[in-house]
Short mmCIF file of C-alpha atoms in Angstrom, two decimals:
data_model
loop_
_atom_site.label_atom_id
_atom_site.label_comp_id
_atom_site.label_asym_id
_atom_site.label_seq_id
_atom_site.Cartn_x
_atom_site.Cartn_y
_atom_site.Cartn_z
CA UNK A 1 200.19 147.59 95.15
CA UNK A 2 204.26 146.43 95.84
CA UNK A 3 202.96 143.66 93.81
CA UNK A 4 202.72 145.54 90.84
CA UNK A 5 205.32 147.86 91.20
CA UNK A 6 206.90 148.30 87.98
CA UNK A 7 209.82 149.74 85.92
CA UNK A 8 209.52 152.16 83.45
CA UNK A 9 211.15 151.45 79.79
CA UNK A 10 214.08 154.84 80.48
CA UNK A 11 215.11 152.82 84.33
CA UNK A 12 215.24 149.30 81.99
CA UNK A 13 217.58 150.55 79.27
CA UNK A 14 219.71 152.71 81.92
CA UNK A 15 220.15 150.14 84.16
CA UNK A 16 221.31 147.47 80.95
CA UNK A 17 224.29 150.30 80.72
CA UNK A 18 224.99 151.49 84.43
CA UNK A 19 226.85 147.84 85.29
CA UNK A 20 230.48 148.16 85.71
CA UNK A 21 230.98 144.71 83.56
CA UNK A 22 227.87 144.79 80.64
CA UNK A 23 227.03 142.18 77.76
CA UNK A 24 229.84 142.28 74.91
CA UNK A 25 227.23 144.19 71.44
CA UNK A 26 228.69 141.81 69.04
CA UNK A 27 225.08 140.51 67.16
CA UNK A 28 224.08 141.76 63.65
CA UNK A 29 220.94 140.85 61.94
CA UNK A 30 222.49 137.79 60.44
CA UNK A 31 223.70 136.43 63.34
CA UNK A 32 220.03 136.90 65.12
CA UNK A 33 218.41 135.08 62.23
CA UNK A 34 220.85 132.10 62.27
CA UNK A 35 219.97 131.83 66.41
CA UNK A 36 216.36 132.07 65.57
CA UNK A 37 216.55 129.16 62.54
CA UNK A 38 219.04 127.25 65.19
CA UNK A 39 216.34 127.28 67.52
CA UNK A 40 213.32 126.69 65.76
CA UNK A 41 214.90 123.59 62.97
CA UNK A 42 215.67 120.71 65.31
CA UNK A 43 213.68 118.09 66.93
CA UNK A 44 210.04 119.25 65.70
CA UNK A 45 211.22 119.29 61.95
CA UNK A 46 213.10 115.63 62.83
CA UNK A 47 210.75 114.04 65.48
CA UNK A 48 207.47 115.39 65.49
CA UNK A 49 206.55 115.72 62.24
CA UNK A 50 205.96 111.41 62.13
CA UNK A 51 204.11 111.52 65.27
CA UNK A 52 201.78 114.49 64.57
CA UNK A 53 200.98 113.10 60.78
CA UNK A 54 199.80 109.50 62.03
CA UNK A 55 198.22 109.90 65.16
CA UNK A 56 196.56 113.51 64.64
CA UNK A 57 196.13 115.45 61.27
CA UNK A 58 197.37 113.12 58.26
CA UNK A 59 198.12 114.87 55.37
CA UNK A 60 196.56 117.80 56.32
CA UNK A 61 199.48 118.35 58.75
CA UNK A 62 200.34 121.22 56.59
CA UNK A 63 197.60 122.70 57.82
CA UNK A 64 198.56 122.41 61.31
CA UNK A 65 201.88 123.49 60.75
CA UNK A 66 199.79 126.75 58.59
CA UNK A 67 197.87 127.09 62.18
CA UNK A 68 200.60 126.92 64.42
CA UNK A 69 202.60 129.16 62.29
CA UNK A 70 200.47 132.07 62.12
CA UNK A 71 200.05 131.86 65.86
CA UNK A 72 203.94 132.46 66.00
CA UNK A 73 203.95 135.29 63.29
CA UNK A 74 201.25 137.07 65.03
CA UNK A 75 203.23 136.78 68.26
CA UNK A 76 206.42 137.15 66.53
CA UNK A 77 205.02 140.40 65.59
CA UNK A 78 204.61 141.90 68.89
CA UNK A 79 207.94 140.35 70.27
CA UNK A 80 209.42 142.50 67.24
CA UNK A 81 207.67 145.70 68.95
CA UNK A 82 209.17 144.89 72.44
CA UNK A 83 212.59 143.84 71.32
CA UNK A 84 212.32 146.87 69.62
CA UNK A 85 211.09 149.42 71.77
CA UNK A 86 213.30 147.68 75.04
CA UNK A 87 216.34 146.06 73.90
CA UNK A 88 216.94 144.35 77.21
CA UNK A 89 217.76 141.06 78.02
CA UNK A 90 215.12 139.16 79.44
CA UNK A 91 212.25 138.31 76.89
CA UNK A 92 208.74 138.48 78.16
CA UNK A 93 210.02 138.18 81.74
CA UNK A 94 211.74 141.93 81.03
CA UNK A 95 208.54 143.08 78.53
CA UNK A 96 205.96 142.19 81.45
CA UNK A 97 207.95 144.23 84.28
CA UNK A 98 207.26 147.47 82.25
CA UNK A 99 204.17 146.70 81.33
CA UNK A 100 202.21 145.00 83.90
CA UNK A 101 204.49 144.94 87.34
CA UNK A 102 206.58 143.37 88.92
CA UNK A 103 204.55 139.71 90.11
CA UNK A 104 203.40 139.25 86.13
CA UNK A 105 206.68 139.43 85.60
CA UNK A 106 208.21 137.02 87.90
CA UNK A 107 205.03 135.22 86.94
CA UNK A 108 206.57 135.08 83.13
CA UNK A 109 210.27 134.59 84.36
CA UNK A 110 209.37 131.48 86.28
CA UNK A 111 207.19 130.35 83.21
CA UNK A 112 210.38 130.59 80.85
CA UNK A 113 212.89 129.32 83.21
CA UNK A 114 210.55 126.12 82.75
CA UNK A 115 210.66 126.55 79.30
CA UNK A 116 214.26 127.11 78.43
CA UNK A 117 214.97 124.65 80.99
CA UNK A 118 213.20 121.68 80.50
CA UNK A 119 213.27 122.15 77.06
CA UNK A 120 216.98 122.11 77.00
CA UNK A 121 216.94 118.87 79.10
CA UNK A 122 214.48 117.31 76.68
CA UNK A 123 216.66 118.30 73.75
CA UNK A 124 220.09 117.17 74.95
CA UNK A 125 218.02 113.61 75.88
CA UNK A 126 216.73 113.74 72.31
CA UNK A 127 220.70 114.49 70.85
CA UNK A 128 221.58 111.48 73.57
CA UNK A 129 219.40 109.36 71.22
CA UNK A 130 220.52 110.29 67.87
CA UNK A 131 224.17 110.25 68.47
CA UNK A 132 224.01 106.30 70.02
CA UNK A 133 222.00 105.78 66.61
CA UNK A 134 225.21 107.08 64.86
CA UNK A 135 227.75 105.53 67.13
CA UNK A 136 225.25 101.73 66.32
CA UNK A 137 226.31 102.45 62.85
CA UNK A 138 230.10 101.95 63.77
CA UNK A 139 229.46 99.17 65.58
CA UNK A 140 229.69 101.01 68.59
CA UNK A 141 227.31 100.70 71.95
CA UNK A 142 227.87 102.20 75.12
CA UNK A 143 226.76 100.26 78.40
CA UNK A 144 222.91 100.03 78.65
CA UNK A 145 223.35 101.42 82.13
CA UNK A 146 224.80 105.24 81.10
CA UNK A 147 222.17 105.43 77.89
CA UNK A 148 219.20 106.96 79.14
CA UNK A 149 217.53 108.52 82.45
CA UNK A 150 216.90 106.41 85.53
CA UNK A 151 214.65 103.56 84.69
CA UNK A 152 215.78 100.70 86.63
CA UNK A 153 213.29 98.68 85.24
CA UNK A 154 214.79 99.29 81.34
CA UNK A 155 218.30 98.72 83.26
CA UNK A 156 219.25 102.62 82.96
CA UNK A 157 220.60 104.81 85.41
CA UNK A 158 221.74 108.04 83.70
CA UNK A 159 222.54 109.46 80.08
CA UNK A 160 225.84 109.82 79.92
CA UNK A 161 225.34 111.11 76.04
CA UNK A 162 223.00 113.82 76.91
CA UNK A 163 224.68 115.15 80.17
CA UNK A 164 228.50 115.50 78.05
CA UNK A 165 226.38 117.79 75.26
CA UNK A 166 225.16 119.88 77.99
CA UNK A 167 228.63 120.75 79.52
CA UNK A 168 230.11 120.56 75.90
CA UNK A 169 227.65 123.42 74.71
CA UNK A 170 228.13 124.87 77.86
CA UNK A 171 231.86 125.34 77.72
CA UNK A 172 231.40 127.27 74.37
CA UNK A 173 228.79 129.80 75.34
CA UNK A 174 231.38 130.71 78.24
CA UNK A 175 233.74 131.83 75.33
CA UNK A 176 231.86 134.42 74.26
CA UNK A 177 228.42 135.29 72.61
CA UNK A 178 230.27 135.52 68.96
CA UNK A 179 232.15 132.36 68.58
CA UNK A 180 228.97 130.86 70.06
CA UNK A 181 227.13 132.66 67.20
CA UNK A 182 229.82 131.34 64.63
CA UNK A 183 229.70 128.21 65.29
CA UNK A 184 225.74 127.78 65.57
CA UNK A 185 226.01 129.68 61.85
CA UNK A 186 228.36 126.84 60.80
CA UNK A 187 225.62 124.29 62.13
CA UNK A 188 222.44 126.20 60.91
CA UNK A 189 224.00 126.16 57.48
CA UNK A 190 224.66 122.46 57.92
CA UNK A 191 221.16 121.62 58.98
CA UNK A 192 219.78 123.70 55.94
CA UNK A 193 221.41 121.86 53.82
CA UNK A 194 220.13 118.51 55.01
CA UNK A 195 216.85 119.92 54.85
CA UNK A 196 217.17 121.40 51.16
CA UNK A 197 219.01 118.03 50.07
CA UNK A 198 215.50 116.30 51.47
CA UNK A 199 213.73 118.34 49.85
CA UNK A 200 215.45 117.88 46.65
CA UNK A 201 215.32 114.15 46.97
CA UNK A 202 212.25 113.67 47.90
CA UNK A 203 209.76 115.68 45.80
CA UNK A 204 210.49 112.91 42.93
CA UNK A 205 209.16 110.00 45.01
CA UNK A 206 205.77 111.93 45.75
CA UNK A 207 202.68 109.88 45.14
CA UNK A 208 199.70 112.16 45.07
CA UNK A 209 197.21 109.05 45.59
CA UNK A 210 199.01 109.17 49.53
CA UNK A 211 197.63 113.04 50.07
CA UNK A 212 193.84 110.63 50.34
CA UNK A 213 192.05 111.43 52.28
CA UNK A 214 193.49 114.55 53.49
CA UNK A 215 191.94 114.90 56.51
CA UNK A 216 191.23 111.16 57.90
CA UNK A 217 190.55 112.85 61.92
CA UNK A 218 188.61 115.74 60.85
CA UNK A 219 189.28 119.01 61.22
CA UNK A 220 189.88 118.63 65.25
CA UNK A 221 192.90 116.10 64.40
CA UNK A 222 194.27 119.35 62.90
CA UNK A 223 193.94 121.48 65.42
CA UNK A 224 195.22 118.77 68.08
CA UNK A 225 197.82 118.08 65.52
CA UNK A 226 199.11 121.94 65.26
CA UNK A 227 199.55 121.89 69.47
CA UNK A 228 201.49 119.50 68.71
CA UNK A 229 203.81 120.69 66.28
CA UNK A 230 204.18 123.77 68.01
CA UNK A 231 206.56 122.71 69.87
CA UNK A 232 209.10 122.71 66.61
CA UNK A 233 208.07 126.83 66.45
CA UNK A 234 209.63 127.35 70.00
CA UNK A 235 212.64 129.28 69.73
CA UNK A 236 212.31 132.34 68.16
CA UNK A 237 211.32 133.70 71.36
CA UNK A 238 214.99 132.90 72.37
CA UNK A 239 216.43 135.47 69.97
CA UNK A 240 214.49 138.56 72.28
CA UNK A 241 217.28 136.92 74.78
CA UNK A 242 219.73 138.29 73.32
CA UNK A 243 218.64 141.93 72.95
CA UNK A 244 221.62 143.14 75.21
CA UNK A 245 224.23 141.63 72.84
CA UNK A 246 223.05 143.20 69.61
CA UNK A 247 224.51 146.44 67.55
CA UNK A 248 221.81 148.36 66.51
CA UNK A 249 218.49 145.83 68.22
CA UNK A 250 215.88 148.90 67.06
CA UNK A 251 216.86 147.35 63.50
CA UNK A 252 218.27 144.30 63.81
CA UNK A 253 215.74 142.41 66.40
CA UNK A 254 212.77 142.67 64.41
CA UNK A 255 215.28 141.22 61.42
CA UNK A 256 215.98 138.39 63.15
CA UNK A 257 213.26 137.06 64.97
CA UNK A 258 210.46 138.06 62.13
CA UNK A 259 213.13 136.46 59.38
CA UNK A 260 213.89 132.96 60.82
CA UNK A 261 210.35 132.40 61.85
CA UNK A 262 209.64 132.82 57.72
CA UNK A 263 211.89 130.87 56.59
CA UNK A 264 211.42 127.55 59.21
CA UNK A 265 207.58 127.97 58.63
CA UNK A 266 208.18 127.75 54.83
CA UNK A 267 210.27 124.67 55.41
CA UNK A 268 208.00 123.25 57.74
CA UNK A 269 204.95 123.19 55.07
CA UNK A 270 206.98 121.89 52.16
CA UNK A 271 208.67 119.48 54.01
CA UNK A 272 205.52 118.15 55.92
CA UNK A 273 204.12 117.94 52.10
CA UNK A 274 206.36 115.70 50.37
CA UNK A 275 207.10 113.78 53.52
CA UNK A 276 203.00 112.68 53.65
CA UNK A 277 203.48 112.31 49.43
CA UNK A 278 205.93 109.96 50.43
CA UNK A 279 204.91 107.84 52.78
CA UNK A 280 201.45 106.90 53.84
CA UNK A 281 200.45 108.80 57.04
CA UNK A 282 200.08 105.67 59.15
CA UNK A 283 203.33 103.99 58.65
CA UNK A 284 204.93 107.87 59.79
CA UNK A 285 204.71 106.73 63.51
CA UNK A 286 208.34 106.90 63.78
CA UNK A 287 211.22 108.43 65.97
CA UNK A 288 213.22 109.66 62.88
CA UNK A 289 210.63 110.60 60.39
CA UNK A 290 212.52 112.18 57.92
CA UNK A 291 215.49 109.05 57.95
CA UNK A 292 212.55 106.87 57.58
CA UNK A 293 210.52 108.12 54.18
CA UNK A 294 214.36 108.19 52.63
CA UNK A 295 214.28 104.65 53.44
CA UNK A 296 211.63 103.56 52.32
CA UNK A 297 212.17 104.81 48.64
CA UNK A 298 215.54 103.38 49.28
CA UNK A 299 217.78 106.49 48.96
CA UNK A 300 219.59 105.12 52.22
CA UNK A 301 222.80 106.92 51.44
CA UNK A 302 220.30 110.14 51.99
CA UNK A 303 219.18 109.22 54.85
CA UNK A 304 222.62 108.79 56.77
CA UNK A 305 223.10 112.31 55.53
CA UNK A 306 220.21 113.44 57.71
CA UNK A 307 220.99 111.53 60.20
CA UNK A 308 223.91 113.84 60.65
CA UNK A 309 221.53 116.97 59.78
CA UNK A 310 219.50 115.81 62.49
CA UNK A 311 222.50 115.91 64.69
CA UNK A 312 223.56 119.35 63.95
CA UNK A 313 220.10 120.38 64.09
CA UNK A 314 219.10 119.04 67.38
CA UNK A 315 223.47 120.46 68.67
CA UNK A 316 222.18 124.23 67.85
CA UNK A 317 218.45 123.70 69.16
CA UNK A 318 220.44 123.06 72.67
CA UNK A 319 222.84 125.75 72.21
CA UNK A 320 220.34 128.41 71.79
CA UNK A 321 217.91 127.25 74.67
CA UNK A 322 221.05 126.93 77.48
CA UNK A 323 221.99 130.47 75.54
CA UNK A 324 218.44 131.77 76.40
CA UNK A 325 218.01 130.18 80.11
CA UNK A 326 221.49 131.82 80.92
CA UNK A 327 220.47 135.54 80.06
CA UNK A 328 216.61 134.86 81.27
CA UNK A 329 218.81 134.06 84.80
CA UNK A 330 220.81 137.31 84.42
CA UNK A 331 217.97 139.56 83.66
CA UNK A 332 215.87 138.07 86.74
CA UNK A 333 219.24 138.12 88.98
CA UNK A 334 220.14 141.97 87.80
CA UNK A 335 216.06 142.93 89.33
CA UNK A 336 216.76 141.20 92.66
CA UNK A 337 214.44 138.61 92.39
CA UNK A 338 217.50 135.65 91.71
CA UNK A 339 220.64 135.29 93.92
CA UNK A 340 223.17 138.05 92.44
CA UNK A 341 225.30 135.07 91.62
CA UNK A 342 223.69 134.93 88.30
CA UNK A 343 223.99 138.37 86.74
CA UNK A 344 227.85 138.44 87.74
CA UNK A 345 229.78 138.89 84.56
CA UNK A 346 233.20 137.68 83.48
CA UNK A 347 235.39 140.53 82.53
CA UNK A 348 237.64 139.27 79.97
CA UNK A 349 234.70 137.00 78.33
CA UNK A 350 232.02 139.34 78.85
CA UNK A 351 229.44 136.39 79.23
CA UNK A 352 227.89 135.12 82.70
CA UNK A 353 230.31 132.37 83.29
CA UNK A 354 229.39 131.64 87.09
CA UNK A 355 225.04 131.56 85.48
CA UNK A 356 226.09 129.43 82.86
CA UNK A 357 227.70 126.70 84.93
CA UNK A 358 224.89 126.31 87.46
CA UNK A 359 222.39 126.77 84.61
CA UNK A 360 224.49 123.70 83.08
CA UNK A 361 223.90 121.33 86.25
CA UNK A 362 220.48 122.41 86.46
CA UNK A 363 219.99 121.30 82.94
CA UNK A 364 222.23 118.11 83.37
CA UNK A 365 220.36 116.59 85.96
CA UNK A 366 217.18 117.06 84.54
CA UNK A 367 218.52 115.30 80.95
CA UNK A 368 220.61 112.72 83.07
CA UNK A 369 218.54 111.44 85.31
CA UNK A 370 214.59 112.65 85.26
CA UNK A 371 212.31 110.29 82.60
CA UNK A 372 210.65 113.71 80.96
CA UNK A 373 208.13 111.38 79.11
CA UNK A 374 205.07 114.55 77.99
CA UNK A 375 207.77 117.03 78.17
CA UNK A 376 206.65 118.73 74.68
CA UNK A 377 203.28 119.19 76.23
CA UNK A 378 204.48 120.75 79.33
CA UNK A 379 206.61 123.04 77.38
CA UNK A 380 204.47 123.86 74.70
CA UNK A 381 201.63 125.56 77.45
CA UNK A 382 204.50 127.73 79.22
CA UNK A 383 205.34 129.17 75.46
CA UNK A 384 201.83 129.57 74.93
CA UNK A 385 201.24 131.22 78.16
CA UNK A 386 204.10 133.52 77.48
CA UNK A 387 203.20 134.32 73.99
CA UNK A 388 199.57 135.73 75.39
CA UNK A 389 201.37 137.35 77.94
CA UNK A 390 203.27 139.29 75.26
CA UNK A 391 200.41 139.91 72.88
CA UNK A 392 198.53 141.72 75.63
CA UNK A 393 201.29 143.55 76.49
CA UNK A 394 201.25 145.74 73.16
CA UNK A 395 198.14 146.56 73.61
CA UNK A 396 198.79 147.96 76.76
CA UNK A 397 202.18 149.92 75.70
CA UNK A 398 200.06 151.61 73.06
CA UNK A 399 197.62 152.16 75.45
CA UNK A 400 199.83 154.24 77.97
CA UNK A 401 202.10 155.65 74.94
CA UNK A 402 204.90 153.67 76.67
CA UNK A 403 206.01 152.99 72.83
CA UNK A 404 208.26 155.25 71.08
CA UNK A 405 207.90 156.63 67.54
CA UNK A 406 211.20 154.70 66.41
CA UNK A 407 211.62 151.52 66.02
CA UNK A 408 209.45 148.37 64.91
CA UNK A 409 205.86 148.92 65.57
CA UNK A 410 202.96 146.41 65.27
CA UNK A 411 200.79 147.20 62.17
CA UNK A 412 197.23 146.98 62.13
CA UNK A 413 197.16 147.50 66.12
CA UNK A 414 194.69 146.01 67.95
CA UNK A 415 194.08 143.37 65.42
CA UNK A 416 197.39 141.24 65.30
CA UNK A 417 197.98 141.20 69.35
CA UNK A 418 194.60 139.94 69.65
CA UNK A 419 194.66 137.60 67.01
CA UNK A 420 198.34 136.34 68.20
CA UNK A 421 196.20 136.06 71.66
CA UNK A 422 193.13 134.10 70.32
CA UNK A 423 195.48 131.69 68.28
CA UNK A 424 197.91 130.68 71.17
CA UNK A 425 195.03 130.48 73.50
CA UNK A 426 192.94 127.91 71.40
CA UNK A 427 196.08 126.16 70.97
CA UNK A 428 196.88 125.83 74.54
CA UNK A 429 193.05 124.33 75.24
CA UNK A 430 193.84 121.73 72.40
CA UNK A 431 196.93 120.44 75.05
CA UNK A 432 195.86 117.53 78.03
CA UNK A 433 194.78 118.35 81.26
CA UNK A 434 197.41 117.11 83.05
CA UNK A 435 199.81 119.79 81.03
CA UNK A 436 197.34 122.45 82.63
CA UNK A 437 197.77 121.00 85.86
CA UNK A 438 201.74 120.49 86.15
CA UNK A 439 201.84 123.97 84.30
CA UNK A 440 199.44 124.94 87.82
CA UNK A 441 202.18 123.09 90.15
CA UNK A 442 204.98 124.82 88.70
CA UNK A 443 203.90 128.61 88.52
CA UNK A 444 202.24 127.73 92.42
CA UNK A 445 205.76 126.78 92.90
CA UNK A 446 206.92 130.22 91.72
CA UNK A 447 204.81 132.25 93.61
CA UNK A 448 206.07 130.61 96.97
CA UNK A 449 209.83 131.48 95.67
CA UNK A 450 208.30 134.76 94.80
CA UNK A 451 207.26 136.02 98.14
CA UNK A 452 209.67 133.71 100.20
CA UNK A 453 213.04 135.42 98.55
CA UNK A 454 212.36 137.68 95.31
CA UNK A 455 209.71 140.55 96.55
CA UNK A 456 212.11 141.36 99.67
CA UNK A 457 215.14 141.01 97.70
CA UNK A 458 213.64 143.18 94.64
CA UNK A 459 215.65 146.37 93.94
CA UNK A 460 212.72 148.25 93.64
CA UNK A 461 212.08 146.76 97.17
CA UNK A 462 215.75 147.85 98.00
CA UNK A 463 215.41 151.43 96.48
CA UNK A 464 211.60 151.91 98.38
CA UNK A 465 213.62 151.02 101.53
CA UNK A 466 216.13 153.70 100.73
CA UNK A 467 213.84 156.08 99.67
CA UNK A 468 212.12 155.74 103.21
CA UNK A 469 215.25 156.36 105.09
CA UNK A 470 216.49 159.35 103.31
CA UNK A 471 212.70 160.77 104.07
#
């Protein structure tokens, strides 16, 4: 039963206040929003949109990006309700240990880290990209050999690009959590603006005759095609990160994370819209998607523009996820079940400067040097998994009156956690088996760091211990 030991929502929120050096409350509701939309806008709005259009849905990708966005509000919901109710860093990881014990919630710690993680790796690789794109503009190209991970056979050996980003981003979250929020404002607000100016641009060039057929892979190429484009919904999840940070979270956590999930899924659909009006599906097979239908109606000045957006975009994308992986890191480290290394905090910062600088050559290596090839996939089915997680979890918090009165609740309780459950989970059966199995590898992987270091090392573990020799 050790196994599911767990801690109640009172010893959470205590011990979030009893450390001698705590998280700096800086965060408003604005601020939360702007990390959500920094999260969420960035390499699905700028990447995957092309991909997902040709190969999978057509047209009808607004439809997939409809499905894949009700998912997230349903789950968005019930992260509301526990960001809410236990305004602790940690996410799901932090959710799970109060409502289903401690090995669920290592369980959900070890799925983010792989989340946050890789997903920050892919993203800095993805930046690497679209800044030698800019620099190939200027005339400028850096040595084949420091371009992209090890692939001896393309003649590359590291990404130079992608690994500076990473300690660049780095460097700035160890200043403090509000000039980190400042300056991913500044970027959001650039990024918007790219996306409005597209908008803007674009909706004149529209050629109904290109929304035919709608649906050329069926219905199925819809539903394969909204797996896909979940991927550019992750990050809203990263704003429950920052729970410890935030003045007021009872009020201003639901704000943020139910607000920025709106307003990216509105921009998703209209964007995904004119970009199919545009430009037949087939020809959308394209890394920059967006650049590309500017092109071809020959607004080229446009589409340098977003070239920059995309930039931005892709520069707050990263700084959110290293943001998140660093206080998923602290949470874990503060229960025991990490090296204490990582929930030391800076005094004069008040930010986890030691967890941000391992979490940065973590991340480094992986974007430097490891080919991530499926790595939407692979991230996509931890979110997934984590979003279930959290929809099951209401149900259970209302079950045991865990919840208080105050606060966000859920409406219409059972309904939206199960329907935030049934979404995610047929979206994570529309993903490839070998997702489900590296997913398997990794959380097997877990479970051996689990019981070889984290359940002895536990604090619960450490307070049984002393409980026993006081008796």
């Amino acid at each position: 039963m050790n196994l599911f030991r767990k801690k109640s929502i009172q010893a959470l929120l205590q011990e979030a206040g009893q450390k001698d050096v705590t998280l700096k409350k800086e965060l408003g509701a604005f601020d939360l929003s702007m990390l959500g939309i920094g999260a969420i806008i960035g390499t699905g709005i700028f990447v995957l949109t092309g991909v997902a259009a040709a190969e999978h849905a057509g047209p009808a990708l607004i439809l997939s990006f409809i499905i894949s966005g009700l998912a997230c509000v349903f789950a968005a919901l019930c992260y509301a309700e526990f960001a809410s109710t236990v305004p602790v860093s940690g996410s799901a990881y932090t959710y799970s240990y109060a409502t289903f014990g401690e090995l669920i919630a290592w369980i959900l710690g070890w799925d983010l880290i792989l989340e946050y993680g890789l997903a920050s790796s892919a993203v800095a690789s993805g930046w690497s990209g679209y800044f030698q794109g800019l620099l190939a503009g200027f005339g400028i190209h850096l040595p084949q050999a420091i371009t992209s991970a090890y692939d001896p056979a393309k003649g590359t050996f590291i990404d130079v690009p992608a690994i500076i980003i990473v300690f660049i981003i780095t460097f700035l979250l160890t200043q403090g959590v509000k000039k980190s929020a400042r300056f991913n404002t500044i970027m959001v607000l650039i990024k918007l603006a790219v996306v409005v100016l597209f908008i803007g641009v674009g909706v004149w060039y529209v050629k109904p005759g290109n929304w035919t057929p709608f649906m050329p892979f069926g219905f199925s190429g819809v539903t394969t095609g909204a797996a896909t484009v979940f991927f550019a919904y992750i990050g809203f999840d990263a704003v429950s990160t920052a729970a410890e940070e935030v003045k007021n979270p009872q009020k201003n956590m639901p704000i943020g994370i139910i607000a920025s999930l709106l307003v990216c899924t509105i921009l998703y659909i209209v964007v995904s819209g004119i970009l199919t009006g545009i430009v037949p599906y087939q020809q959308l097979d394209v890394k920059n998607p967006v650049a590309f239908a500017l092109n071809y109606i020959h607004q080229d000045w446009v589409a340098g523009i977003i070239s920059l957006g995309a930039i931005a975009g892709i520069t707050t994308v990263l700084l959110v996820m290293i943001y998140g992986q660093t206080r998923l890191f602290y949470a874990i480290s503060r229960d025991g079940l990490l090296p204490k290394v990582f929930s030391k905090v800076n005094k004069e910062k008040q930010t986890p400067i030691v967890n941000s600088w391992i979490t940065c050559l973590l991340v480094s290596i992986f974007a430097g040097l490891v080919p991530l090839g499926r790595l939407a996939e692979l991230v996509n089915i931890g979110t997934l998994f984590a979003f279930m997680t959290v929809a099951i979890g209401i149900l259970f918090l209302r079950k045991n009156n865990q919840a208080p009165k105050t606060g966000f609740r859920v409406p219409f309780v059972p309904y939206i956690p199960i329907l935030a459950f049934l979404f995610c989970g047929y979206l994570a059966l529309q993903l490839p088996a070998a997702s489900w199995i590296s997913f398997s590898v990794w959380l097997v992987i877990g479970l051996f760091v689990y019981f070889g270091y984290g359940r002895k090392h536990s604090t619960l573990n450490t307070q049984l211990d002393q409980f026993k020799n006081v008796s």
